[in-house]
Each structure stands twice: as structure tokens, then as C-alpha cells.
Tab-separated table of N, CA and C in Angstrom:
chain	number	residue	atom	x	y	z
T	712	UNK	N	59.183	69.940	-16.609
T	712	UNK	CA	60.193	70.902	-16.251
T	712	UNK	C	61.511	70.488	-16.889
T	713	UNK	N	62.462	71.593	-17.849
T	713	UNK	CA	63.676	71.286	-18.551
T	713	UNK	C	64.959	71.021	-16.910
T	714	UNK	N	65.183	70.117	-16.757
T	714	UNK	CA	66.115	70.558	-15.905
T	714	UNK	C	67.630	70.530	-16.736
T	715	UNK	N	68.589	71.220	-16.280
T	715	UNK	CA	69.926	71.465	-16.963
T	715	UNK	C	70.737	71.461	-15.416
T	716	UNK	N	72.593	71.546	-15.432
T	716	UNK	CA	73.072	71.810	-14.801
T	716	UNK	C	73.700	72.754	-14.558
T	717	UNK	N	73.015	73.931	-14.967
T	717	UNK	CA	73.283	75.356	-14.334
T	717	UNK	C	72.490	75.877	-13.360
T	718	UNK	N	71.296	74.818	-13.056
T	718	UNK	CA	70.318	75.185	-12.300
T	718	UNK	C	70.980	74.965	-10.688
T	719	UNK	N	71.909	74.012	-10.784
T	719	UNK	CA	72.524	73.790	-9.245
T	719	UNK	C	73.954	73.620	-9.425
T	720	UNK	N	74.021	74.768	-8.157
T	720	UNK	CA	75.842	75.249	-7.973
T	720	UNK	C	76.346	74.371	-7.278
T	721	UNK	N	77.615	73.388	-8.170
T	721	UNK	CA	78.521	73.125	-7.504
T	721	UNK	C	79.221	72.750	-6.121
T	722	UNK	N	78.771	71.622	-5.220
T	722	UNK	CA	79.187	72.056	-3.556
T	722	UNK	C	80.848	72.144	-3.880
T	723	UNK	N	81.616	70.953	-4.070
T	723	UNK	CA	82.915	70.967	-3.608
T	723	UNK	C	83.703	71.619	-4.878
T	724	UNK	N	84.373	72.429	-5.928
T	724	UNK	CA	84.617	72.320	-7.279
T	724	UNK	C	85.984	71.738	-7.231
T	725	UNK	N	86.545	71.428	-6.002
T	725	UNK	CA	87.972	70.886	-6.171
T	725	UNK	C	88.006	69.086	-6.620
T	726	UNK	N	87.121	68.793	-6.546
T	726	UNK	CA	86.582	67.110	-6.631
T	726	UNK	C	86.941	67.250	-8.332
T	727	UNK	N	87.579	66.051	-8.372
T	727	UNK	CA	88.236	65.475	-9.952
T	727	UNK	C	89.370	66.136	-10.463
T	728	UNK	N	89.935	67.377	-9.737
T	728	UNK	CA	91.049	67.658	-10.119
T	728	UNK	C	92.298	67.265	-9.649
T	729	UNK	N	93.239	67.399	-10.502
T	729	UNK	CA	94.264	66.927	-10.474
T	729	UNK	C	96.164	68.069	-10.359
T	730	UNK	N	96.507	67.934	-9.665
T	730	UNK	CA	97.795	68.712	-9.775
T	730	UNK	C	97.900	68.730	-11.137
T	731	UNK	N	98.144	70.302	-11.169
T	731	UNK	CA	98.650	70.351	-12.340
T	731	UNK	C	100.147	71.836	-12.140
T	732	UNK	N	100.720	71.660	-14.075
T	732	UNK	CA	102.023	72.662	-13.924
T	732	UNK	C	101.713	72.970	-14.871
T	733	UNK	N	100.801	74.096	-15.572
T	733	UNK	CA	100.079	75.047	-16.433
T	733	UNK	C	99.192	73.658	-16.939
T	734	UNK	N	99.520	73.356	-18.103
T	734	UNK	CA	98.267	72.636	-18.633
T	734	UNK	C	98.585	71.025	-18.422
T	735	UNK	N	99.716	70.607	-17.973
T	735	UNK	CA	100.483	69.573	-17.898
T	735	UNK	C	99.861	69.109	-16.764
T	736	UNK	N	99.138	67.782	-16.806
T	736	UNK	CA	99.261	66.892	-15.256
T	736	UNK	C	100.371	66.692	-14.109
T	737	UNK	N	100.411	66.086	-13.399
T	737	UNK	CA	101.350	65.483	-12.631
T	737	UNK	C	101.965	64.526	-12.945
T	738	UNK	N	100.757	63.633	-13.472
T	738	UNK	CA	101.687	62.338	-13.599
T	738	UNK	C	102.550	62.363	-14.441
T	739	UNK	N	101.721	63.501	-15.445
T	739	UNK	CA	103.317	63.553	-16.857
T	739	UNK	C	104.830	64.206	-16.875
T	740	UNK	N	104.378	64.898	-16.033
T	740	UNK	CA	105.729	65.846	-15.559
T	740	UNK	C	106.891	65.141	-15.336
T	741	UNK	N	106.279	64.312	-13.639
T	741	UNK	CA	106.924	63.541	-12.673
T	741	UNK	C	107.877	62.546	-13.229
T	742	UNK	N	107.707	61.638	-13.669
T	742	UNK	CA	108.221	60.241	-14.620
T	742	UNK	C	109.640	61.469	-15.715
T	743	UNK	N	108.791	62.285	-15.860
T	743	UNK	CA	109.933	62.989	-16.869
T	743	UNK	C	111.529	63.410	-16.061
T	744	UNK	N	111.117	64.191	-15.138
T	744	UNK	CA	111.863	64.981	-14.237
T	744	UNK	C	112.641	63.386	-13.450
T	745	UNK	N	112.210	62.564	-12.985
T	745	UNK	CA	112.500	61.548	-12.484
T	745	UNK	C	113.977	60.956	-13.584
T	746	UNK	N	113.241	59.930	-14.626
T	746	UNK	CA	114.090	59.706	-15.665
T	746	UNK	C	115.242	60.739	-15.986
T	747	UNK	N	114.868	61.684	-16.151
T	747	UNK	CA	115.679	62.913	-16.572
T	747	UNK	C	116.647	63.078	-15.472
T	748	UNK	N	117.047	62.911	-14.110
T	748	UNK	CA	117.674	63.125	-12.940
T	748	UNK	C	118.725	61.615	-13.206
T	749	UNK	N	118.154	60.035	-13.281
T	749	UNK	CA	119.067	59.548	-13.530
T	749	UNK	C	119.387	58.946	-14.499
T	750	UNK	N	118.975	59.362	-15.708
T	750	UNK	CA	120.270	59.364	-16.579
T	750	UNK	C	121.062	59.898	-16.881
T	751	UNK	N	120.867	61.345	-16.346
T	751	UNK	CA	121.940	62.116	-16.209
T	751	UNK	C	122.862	61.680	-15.714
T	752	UNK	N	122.962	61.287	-14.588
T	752	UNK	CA	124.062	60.698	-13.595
T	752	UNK	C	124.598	59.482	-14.141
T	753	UNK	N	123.685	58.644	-14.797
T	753	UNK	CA	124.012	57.160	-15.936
T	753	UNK	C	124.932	57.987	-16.795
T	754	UNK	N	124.461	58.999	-17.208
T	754	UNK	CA	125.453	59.735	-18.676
T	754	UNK	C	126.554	59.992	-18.363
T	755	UNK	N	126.426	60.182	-17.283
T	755	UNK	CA	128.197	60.928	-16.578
T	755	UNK	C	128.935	59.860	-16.306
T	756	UNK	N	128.206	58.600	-15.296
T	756	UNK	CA	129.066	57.853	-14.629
T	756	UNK	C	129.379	56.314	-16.132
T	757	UNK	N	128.776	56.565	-16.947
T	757	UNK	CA	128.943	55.397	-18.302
T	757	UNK	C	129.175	55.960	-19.572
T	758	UNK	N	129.376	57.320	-19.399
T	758	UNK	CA	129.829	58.378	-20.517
T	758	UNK	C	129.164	58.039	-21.506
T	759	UNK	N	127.724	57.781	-21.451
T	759	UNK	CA	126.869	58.082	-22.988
T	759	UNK	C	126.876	59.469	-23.189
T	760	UNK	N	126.400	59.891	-24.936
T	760	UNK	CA	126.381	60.876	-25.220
T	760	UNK	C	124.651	61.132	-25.028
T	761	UNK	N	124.707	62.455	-25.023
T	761	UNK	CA	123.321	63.533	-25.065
T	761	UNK	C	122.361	62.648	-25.872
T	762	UNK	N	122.818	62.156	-26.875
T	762	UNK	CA	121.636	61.788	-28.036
T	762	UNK	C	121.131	60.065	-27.427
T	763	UNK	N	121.964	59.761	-26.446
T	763	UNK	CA	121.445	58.180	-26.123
T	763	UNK	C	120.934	58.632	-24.943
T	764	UNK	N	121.132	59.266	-24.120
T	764	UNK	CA	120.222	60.185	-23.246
T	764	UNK	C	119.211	60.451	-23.420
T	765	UNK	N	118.589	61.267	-24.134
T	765	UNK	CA	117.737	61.716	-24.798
T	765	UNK	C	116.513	60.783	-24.974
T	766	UNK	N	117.264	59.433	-25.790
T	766	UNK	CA	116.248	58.991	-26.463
T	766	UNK	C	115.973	58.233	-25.162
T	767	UNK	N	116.684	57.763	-23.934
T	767	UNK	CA	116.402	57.247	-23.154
T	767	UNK	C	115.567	57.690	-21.811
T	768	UNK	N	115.575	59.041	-22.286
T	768	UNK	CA	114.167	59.693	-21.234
T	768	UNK	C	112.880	59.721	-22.051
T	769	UNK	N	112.995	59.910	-23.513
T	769	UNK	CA	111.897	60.328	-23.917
T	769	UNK	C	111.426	58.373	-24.011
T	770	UNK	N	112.238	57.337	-23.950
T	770	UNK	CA	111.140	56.097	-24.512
T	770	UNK	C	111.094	55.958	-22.913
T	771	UNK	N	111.836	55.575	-21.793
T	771	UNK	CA	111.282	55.700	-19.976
T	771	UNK	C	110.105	56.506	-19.951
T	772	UNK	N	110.380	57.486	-20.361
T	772	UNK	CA	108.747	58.532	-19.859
T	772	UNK	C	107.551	58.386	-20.761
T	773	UNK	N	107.630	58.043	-22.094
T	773	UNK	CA	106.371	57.479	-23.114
T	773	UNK	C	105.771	56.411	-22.969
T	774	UNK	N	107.109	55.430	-22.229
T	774	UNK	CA	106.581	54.079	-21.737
T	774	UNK	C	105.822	54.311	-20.123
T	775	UNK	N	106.390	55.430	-19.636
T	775	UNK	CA	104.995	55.071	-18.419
T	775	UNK	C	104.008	55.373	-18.255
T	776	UNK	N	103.746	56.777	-19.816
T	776	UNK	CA	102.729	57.249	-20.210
T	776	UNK	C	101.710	56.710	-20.864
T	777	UNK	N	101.935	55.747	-21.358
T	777	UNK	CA	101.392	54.652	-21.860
T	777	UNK	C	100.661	53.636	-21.313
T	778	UNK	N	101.751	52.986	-20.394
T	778	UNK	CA	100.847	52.317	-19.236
T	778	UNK	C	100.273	53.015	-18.338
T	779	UNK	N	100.590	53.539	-17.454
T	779	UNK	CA	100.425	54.323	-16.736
T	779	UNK	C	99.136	55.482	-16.502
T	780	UNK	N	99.091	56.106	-18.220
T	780	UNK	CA	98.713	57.251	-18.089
T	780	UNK	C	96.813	57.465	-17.745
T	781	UNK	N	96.445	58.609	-18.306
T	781	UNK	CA	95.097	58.572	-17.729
T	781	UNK	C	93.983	57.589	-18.382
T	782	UNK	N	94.327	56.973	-19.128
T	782	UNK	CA	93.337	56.126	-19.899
T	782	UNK	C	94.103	54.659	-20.686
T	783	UNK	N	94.771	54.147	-19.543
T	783	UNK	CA	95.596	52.910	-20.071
T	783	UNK	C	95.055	51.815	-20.810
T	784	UNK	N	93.378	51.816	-21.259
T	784	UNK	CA	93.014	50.729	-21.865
T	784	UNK	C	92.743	51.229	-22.814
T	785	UNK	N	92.883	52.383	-23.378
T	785	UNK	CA	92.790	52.837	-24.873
T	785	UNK	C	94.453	51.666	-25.782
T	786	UNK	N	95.406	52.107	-24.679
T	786	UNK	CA	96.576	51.125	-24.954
T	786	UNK	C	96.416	49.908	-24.912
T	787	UNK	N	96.225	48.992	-24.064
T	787	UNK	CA	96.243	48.189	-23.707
T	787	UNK	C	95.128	46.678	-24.248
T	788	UNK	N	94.122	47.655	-25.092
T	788	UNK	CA	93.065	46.973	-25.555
T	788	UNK	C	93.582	46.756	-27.739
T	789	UNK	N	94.458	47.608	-28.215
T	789	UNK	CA	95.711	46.838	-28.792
T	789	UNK	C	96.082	45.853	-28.661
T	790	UNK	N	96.441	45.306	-28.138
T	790	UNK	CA	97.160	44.422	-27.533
T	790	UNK	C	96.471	42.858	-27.260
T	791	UNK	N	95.327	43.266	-26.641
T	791	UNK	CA	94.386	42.352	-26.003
T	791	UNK	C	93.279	42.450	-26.509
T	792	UNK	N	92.562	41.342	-27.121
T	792	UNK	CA	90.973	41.474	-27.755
T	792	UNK	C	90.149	41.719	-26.145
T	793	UNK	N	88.902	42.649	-25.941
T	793	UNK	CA	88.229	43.065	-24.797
T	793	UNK	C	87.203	41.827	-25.813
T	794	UNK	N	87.110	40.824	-24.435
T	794	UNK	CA	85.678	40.270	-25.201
T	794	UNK	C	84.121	41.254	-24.961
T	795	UNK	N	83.721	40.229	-26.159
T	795	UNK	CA	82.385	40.555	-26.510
T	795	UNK	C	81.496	39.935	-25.761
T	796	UNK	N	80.568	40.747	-24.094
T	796	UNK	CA	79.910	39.851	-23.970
T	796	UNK	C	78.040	40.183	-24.121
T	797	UNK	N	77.219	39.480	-24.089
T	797	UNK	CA	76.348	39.332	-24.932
T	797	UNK	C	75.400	38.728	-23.328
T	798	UNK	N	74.253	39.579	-23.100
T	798	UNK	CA	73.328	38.460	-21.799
T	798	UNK	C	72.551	37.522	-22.666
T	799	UNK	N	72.371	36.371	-22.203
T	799	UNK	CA	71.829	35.082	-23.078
T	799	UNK	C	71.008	34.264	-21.983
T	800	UNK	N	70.173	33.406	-22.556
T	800	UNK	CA	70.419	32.641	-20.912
T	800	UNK	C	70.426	31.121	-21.689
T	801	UNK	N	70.160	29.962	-20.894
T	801	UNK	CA	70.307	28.415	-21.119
T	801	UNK	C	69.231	27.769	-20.279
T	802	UNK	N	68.942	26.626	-20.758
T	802	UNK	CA	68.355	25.793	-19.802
T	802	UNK	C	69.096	25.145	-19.130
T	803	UNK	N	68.839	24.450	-17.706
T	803	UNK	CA	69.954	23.874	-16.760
T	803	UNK	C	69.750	22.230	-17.350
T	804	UNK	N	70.724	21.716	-17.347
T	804	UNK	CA	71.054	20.363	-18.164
T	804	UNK	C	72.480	20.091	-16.487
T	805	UNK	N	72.090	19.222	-15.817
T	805	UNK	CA	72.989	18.678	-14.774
T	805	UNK	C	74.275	17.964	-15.552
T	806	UNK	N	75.317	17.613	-15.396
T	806	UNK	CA	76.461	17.425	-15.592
T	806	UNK	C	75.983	15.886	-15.123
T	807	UNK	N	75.868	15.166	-14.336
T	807	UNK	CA	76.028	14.238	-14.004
T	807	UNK	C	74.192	13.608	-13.458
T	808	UNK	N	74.041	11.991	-13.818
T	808	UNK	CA	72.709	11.681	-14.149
T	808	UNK	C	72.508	11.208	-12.544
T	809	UNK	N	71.090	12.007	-12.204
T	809	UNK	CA	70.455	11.175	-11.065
T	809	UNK	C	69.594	10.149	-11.022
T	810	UNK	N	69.971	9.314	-9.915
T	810	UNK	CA	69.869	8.268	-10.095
T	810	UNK	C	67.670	8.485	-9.501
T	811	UNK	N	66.943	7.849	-10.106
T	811	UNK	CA	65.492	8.097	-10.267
T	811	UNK	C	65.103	6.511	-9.324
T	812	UNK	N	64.269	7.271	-7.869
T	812	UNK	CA	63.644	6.213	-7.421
T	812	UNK	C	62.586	5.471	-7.734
């Protein structure tokens, strides 16, 4: 018998989703709107201009997208060699000699 998964409907379909704001997640939004609220207030109260603003929401919000985001070891494995591991086995060899009556 071919089985496929059209053969059985769905119980819960809300399971694995995620808030979203049209095609945009949550998490990406959030961090934006966040950053974006205080540096504004940084911009006003330390009189940077728009363009140091700017670049300072877009690297805050890329940087938490990065770590953060839905698949952080695509990043993170850059960075860090993922070892290679391999099942093997050994013979047991004791560390230290017993003493033979």
C-alpha cells in the first residue's frame, strides 16, 4: 500500500506556527521596532545624525538576527569547526596494572 500524507487530515494545524506581520516573523520585527525606539531617543538626547542612527539599528537588529535568529548554527558553525564524529569502538586496556595473585 503507497501511503502519502494527504491520506490523513491534520488534527491541530496551528502547531509550528509562528506570529507573524504578513510574511515577516516575530522575532524579526520585534528587535527592529525595539532598537528603532531607543535610538531614537539616543539620537535626540546625544544629537547623532539619521545616518549613525540608521546604521545603528540596522547592525543591533542583524546582530540579533544572526544569533538569535531561526537557524543560529548555520552562523555560528563559521566560526566554530562542528566536529567530525565517527562510531568506532576499542579494546579496554586498564590505565593502571593489577596486581595478579
Amino acid at each position: 500500500m503507497n501511503w502519502s500524507f494527504t491520506m490523513f487530515r491534520p488534527v491541530n494545524r496551528t502547531v509550528g506556527l509562528h506570529p507573524k506581520f504578513g510574511s515577516l516573523a516575530l522575532y524579526q520585527i520585534l528587535p527592529f521596532f525595539v532598537f528603532s525606539v531607543l535610538v531614537f531617543y539616543l539620537k535626540d538626547l546625544l544629537g547623532f545624525s539619521w545616518i549613525v542612527a540608521a546604521i545603528l539599528v540596522g547592525s543591533l537588529s542583524g546582530g540579533v538576527l544572526l544569533i538569535l535568529g531561526d537557524k543560529p548554527w548555520l552562523f555560528f558553525s563559521r566560526l566554530i569547526s562542528v566536529p567530525y564524529v565517527v562510531r568506532a569502538g576499542a579494546m579496554y586496556q586498564p590505565l593502571l596494572e593489577q596486581e595478579k595473585q
